[in-house]
Short mmCIF file of C-alpha atoms in Angstrom, two decimals:
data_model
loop_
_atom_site.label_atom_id
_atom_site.label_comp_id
_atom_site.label_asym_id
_atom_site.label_seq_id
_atom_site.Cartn_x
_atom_site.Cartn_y
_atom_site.Cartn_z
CA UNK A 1 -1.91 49.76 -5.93
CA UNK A 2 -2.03 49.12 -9.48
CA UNK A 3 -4.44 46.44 -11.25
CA UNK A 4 -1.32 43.91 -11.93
CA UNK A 5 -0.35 43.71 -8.65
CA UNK A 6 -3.96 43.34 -7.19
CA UNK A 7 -4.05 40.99 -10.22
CA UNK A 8 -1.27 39.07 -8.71
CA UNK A 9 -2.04 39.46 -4.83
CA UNK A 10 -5.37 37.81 -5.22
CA UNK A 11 -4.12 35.15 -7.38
CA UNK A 12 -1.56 34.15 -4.78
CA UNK A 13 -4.26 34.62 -1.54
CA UNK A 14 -6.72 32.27 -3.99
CA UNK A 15 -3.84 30.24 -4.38
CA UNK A 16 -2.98 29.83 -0.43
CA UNK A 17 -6.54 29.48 0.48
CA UNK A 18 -7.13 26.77 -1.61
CA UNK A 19 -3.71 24.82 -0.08
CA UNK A 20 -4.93 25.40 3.70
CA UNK A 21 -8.10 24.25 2.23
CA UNK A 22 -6.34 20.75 1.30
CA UNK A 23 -6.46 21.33 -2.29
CA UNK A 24 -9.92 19.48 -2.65
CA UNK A 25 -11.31 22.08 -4.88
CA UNK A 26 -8.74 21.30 -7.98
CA UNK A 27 -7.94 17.63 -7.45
CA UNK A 28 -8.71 15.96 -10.58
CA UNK A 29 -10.76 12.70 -9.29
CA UNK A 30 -10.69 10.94 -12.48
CA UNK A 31 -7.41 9.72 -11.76
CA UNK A 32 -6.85 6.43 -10.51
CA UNK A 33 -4.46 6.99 -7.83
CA UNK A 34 -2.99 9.87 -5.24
CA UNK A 35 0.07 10.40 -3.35
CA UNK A 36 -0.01 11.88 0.24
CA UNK A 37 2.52 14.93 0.29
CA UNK A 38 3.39 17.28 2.79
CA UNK A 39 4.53 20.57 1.31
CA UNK A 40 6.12 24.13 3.11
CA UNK A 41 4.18 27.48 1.67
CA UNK A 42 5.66 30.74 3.31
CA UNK A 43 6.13 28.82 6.36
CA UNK A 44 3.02 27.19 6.40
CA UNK A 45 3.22 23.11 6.04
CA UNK A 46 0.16 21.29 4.77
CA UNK A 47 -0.56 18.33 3.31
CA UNK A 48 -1.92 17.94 -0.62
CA UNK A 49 -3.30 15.07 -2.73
CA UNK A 50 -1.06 14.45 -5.64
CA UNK A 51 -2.14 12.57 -8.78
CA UNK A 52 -0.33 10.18 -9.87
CA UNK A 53 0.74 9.95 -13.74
CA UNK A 54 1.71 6.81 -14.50
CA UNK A 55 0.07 4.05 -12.40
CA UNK A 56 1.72 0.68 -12.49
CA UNK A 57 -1.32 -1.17 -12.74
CA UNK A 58 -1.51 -5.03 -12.03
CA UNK A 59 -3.48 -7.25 -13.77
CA UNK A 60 -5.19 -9.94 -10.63
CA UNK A 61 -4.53 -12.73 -13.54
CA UNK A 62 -0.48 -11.86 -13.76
CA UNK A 63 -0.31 -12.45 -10.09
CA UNK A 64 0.57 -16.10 -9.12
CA UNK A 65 1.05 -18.60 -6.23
CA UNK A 66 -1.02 -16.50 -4.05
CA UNK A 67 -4.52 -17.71 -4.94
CA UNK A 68 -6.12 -17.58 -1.21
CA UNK A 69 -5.22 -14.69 -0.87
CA UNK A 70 -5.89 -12.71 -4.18
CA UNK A 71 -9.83 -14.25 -3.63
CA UNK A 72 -9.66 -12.68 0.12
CA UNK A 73 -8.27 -9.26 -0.78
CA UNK A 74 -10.17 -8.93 -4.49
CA UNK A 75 -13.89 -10.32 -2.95
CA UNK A 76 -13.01 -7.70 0.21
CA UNK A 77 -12.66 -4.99 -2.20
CA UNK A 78 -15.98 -5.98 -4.14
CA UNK A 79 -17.87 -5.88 -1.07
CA UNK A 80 -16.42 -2.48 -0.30
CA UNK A 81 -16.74 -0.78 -3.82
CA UNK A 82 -20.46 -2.26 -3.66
CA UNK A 83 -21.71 0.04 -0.81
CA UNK A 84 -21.70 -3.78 1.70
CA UNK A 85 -19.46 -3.92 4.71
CA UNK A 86 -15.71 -4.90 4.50
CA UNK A 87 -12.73 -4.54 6.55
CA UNK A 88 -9.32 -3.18 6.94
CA UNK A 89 -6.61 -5.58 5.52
CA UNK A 90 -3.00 -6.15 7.02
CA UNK A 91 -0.76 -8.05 4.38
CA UNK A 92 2.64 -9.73 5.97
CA UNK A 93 5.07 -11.85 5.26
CA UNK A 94 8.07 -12.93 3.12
CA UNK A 95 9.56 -9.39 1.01
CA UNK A 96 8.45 -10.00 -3.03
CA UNK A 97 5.33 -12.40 -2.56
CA UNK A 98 3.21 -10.02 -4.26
CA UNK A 99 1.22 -7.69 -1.15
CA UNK A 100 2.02 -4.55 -3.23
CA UNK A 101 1.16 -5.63 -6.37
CA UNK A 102 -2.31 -7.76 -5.36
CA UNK A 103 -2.98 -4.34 -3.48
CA UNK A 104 -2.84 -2.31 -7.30
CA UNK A 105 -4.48 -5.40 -8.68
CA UNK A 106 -7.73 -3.90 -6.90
CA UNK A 107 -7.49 -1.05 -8.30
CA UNK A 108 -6.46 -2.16 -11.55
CA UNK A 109 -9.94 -4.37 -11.36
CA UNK A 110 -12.48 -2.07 -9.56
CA UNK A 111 -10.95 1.55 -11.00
CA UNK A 112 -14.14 1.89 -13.68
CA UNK A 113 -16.48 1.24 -11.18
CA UNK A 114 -14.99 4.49 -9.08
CA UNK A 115 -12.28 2.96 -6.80
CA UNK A 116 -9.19 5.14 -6.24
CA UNK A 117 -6.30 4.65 -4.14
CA UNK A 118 -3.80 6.86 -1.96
CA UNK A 119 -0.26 5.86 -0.93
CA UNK A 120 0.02 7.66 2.45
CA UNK A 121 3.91 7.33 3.71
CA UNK A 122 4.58 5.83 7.27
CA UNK A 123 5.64 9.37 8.57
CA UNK A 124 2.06 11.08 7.45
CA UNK A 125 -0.33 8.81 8.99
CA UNK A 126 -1.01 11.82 11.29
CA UNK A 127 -3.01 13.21 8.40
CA UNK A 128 -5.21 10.84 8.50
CA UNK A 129 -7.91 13.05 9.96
CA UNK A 130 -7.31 15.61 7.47
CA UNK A 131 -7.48 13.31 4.33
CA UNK A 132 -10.79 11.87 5.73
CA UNK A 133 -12.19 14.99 5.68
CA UNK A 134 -11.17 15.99 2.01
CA UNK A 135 -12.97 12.64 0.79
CA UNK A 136 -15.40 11.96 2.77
CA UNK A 137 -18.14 13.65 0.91
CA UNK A 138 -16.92 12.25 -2.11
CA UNK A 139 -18.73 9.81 -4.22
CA UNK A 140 -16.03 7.24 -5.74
CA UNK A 141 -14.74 4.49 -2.98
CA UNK A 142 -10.56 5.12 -1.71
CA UNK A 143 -8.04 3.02 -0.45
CA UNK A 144 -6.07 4.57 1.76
CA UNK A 145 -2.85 1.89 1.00
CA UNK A 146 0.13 1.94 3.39
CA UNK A 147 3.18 0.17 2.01
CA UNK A 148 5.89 -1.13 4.18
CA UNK A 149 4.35 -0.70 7.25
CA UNK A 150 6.28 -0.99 10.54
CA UNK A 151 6.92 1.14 14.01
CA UNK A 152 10.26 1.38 15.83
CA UNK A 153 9.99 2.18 19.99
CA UNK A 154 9.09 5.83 20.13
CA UNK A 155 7.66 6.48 17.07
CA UNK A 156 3.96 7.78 18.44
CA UNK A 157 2.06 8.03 14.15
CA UNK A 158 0.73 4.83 14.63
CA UNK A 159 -1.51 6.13 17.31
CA UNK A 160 -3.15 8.08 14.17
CA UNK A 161 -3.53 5.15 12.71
CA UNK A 162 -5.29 3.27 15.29
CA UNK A 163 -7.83 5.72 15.75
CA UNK A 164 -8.85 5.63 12.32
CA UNK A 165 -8.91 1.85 12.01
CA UNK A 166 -11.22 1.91 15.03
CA UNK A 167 -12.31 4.00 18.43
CA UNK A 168 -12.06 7.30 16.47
CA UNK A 169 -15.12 9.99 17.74
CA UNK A 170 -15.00 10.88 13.73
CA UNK A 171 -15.73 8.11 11.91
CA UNK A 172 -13.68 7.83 8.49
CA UNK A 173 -16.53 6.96 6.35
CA UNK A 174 -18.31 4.47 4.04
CA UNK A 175 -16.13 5.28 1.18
CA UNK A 176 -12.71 4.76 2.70
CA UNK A 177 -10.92 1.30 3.59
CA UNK A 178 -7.57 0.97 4.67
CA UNK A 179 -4.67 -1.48 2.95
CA UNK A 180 -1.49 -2.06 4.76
CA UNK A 181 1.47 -3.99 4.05
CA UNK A 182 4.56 -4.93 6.41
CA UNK A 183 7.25 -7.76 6.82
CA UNK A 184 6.05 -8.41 10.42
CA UNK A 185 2.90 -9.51 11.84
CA UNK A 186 2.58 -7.26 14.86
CA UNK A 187 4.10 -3.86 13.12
CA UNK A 188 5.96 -3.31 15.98
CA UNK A 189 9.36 -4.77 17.15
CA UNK A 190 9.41 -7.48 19.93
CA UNK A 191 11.42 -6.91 22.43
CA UNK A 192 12.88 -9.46 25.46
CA UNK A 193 12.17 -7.11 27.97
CA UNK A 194 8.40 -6.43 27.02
CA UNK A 195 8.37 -10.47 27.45
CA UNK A 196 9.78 -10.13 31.11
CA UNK A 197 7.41 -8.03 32.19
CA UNK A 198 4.71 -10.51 31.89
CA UNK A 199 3.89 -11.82 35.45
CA UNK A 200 1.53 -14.63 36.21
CA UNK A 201 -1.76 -14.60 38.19
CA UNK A 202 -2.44 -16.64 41.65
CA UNK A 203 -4.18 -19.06 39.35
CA UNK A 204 -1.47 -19.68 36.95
CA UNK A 205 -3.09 -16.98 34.24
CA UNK A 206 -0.47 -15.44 31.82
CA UNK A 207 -0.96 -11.79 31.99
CA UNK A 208 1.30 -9.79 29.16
CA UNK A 209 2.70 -6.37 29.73
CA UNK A 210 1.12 -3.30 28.77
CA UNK A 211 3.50 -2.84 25.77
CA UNK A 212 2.73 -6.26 24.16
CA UNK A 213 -0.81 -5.30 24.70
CA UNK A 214 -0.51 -2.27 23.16
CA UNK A 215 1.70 -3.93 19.87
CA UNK A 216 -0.90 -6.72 19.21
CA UNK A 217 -3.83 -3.84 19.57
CA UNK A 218 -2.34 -2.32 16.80
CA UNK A 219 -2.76 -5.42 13.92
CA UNK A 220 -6.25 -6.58 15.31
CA UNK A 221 -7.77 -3.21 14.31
CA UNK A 222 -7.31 -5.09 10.80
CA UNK A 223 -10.04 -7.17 10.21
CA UNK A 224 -8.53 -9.29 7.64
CA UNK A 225 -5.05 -10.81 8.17
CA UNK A 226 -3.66 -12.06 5.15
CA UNK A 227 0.43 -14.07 5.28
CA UNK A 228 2.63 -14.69 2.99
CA UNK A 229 5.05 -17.24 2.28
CA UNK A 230 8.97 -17.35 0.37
CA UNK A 231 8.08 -18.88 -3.28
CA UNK A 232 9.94 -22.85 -4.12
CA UNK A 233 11.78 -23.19 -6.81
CA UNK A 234 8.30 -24.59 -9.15
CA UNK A 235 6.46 -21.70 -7.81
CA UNK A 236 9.22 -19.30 -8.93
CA UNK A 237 10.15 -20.73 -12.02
CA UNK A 238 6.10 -20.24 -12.95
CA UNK A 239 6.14 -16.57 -11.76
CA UNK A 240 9.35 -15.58 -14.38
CA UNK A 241 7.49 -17.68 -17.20
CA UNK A 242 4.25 -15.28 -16.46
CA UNK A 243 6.50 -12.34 -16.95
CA UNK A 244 8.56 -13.27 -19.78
CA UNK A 245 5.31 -13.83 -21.73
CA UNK A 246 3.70 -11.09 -20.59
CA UNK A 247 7.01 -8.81 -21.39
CA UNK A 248 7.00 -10.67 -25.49
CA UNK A 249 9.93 -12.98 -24.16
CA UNK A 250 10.37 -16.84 -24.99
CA UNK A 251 10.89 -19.85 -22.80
CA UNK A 252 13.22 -22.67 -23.43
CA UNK A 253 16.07 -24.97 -21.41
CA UNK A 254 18.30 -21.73 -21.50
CA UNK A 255 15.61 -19.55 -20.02
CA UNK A 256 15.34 -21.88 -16.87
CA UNK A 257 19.00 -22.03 -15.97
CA UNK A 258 19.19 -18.44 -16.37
CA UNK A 259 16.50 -18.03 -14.21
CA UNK A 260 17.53 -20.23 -11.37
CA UNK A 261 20.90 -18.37 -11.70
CA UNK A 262 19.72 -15.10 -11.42
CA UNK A 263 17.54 -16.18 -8.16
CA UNK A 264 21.11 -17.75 -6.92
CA UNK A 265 22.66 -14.30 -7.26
CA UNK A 266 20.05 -12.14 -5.52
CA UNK A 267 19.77 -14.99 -2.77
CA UNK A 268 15.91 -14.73 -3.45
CA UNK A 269 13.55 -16.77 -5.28
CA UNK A 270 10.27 -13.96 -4.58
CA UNK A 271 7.86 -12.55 -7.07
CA UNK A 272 10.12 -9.41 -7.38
CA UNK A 273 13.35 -11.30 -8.57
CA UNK A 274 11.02 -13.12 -10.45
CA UNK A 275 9.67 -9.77 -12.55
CA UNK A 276 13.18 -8.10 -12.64
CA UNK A 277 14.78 -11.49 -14.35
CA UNK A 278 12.24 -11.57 -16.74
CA UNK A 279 12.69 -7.93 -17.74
CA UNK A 280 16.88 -8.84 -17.54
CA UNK A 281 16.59 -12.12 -20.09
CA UNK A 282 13.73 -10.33 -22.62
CA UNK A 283 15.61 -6.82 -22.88
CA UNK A 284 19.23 -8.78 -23.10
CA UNK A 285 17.67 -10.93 -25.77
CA UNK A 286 15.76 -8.28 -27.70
CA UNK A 287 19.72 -6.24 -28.14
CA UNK A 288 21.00 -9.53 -29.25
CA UNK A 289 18.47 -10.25 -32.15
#
């Protein structure tokens, strides 16, 4: 064998090693933020940490309406970035009230002081285990952040996740705190049936079945339940004004009617409709100069 190809062979066997390994050696832990990712070498499947480039990051001020809540989730993350103990949050309610973005608002705040965070898809939280172990050693604080969080019947992952949030023989660690968002409370679906087979005691005791047991078990491993609510029309209105400013836009009469009109189209008066008119009436506005 020649020098190039031993060249070559051990740079692809240093190479492999390191991806069974988890990749730990070469991630670059300056970076603010991760993606999960499950990749296919030679036949082998494992999952990596990804950096991410471009991090939308969220100023806490920019977020509005949701006051309670922002002092919950941002004093939660203090506590945890601080060495003190915090818990696991659950964010639900209305679609576009801001859980995603209050969530990067964290890390927008707490980042210099060594917080990162890692977006871990629905369909990964088996590797749960494994990403404990790549940073558990690690000195800087993680939120493991779960957007859009939700089971259907069959679907066995969030057992993975259960036994991280709490009951797990290996313990995930000081340094890592878990963030979840979802449209529904109990991250499962409700069915009739699971109702029906509820029976009563002698005494008149409801007792419920064994499946809604098992769907409420799953959100009280979160310590912290935050809800929110759809936005009025004054709440809404104050949202688009935020991002218009922030975006170098101008208010007026005109602005308002445009804005209530957009909200009439989407059929949605949320955060999110709020953002994407404001980026609609500024960019429109900036051609038109």
């Amino acid at each position: 064998m020649n020098p190039q190809t031993e060249e070559k062979l051990f740079s692809v066997l240093s190479r492999l090693e390191n991806i069974l390994n988890g990749g730990q050696e070469t991630t670059d832990w300056s970076k603010p933020a991760f993606r999960w990712r499950r990749k296919n070498y030679l036949g082998i499947e494992t999952g990596c940490l990804e950096p991410i480039d471009k991090v939308a990051f969220v100023e806490p001020k920019n977020i509005k309406n949701v006051d309670r809540q922002k002092e919950i989730l941002l004093t939660n993350t203090e506590q945890f970035v601080k060495g003190y103990p915090a818990n696991n949050v659950l964010l639900t309610g209305a679609r576009g009230t801001g859980k995603s973005s209050l969530i990067r608002s964290c890390l927008t705040k707490f980042y210099p002081e060594g917080l990162r965070l890692i977006e871990v898809d629905k369909t990964d939280l088996r590797d749960l285990g494994e990403i404990t172990r790549i940073v558990r050693n690690r000195p800087e604080k993680f939120i493991i952040f779960c957007d859009d969080l939700s089971f259907e019947p069959g679907e066995g992952d969030y057992k993975s996740l259960k036994a991280v949030l709490d009951g797990s023989v290996a313990a995930s660690g000081d340094n890592m705190i878990i963030y979840a968002t979802s449209n529904r409370r109990h991250l499962m679906p409700e069915m009739m049936k699971d109702n029906l087979e509820s029976s009563l005691s002698d005494s008149g005791v409801l007792h419920p079945s064994e499946t809604i047991e098992e769907q409420l078990s799953l959100s009280e491993r979160f310590g912290i339940w935050l809800s929110f609510y759809p936005f009025t029309q004054k709440e809404y209105l104050a949202i688009a004004k935020v991002w218009t400013e922030f975006l170098g836009g101008f208010v007026n009469d005109e602005w308002q009617t445009a804005a209530l009109q957009f909200a009439i189209q989407r059929g949605s008066r949320s955060g999110r409709v709020a953002y994407q008119f404001a980026r609609d009436w500024v960019g429109r506005n900036s051609i038109n100069k």
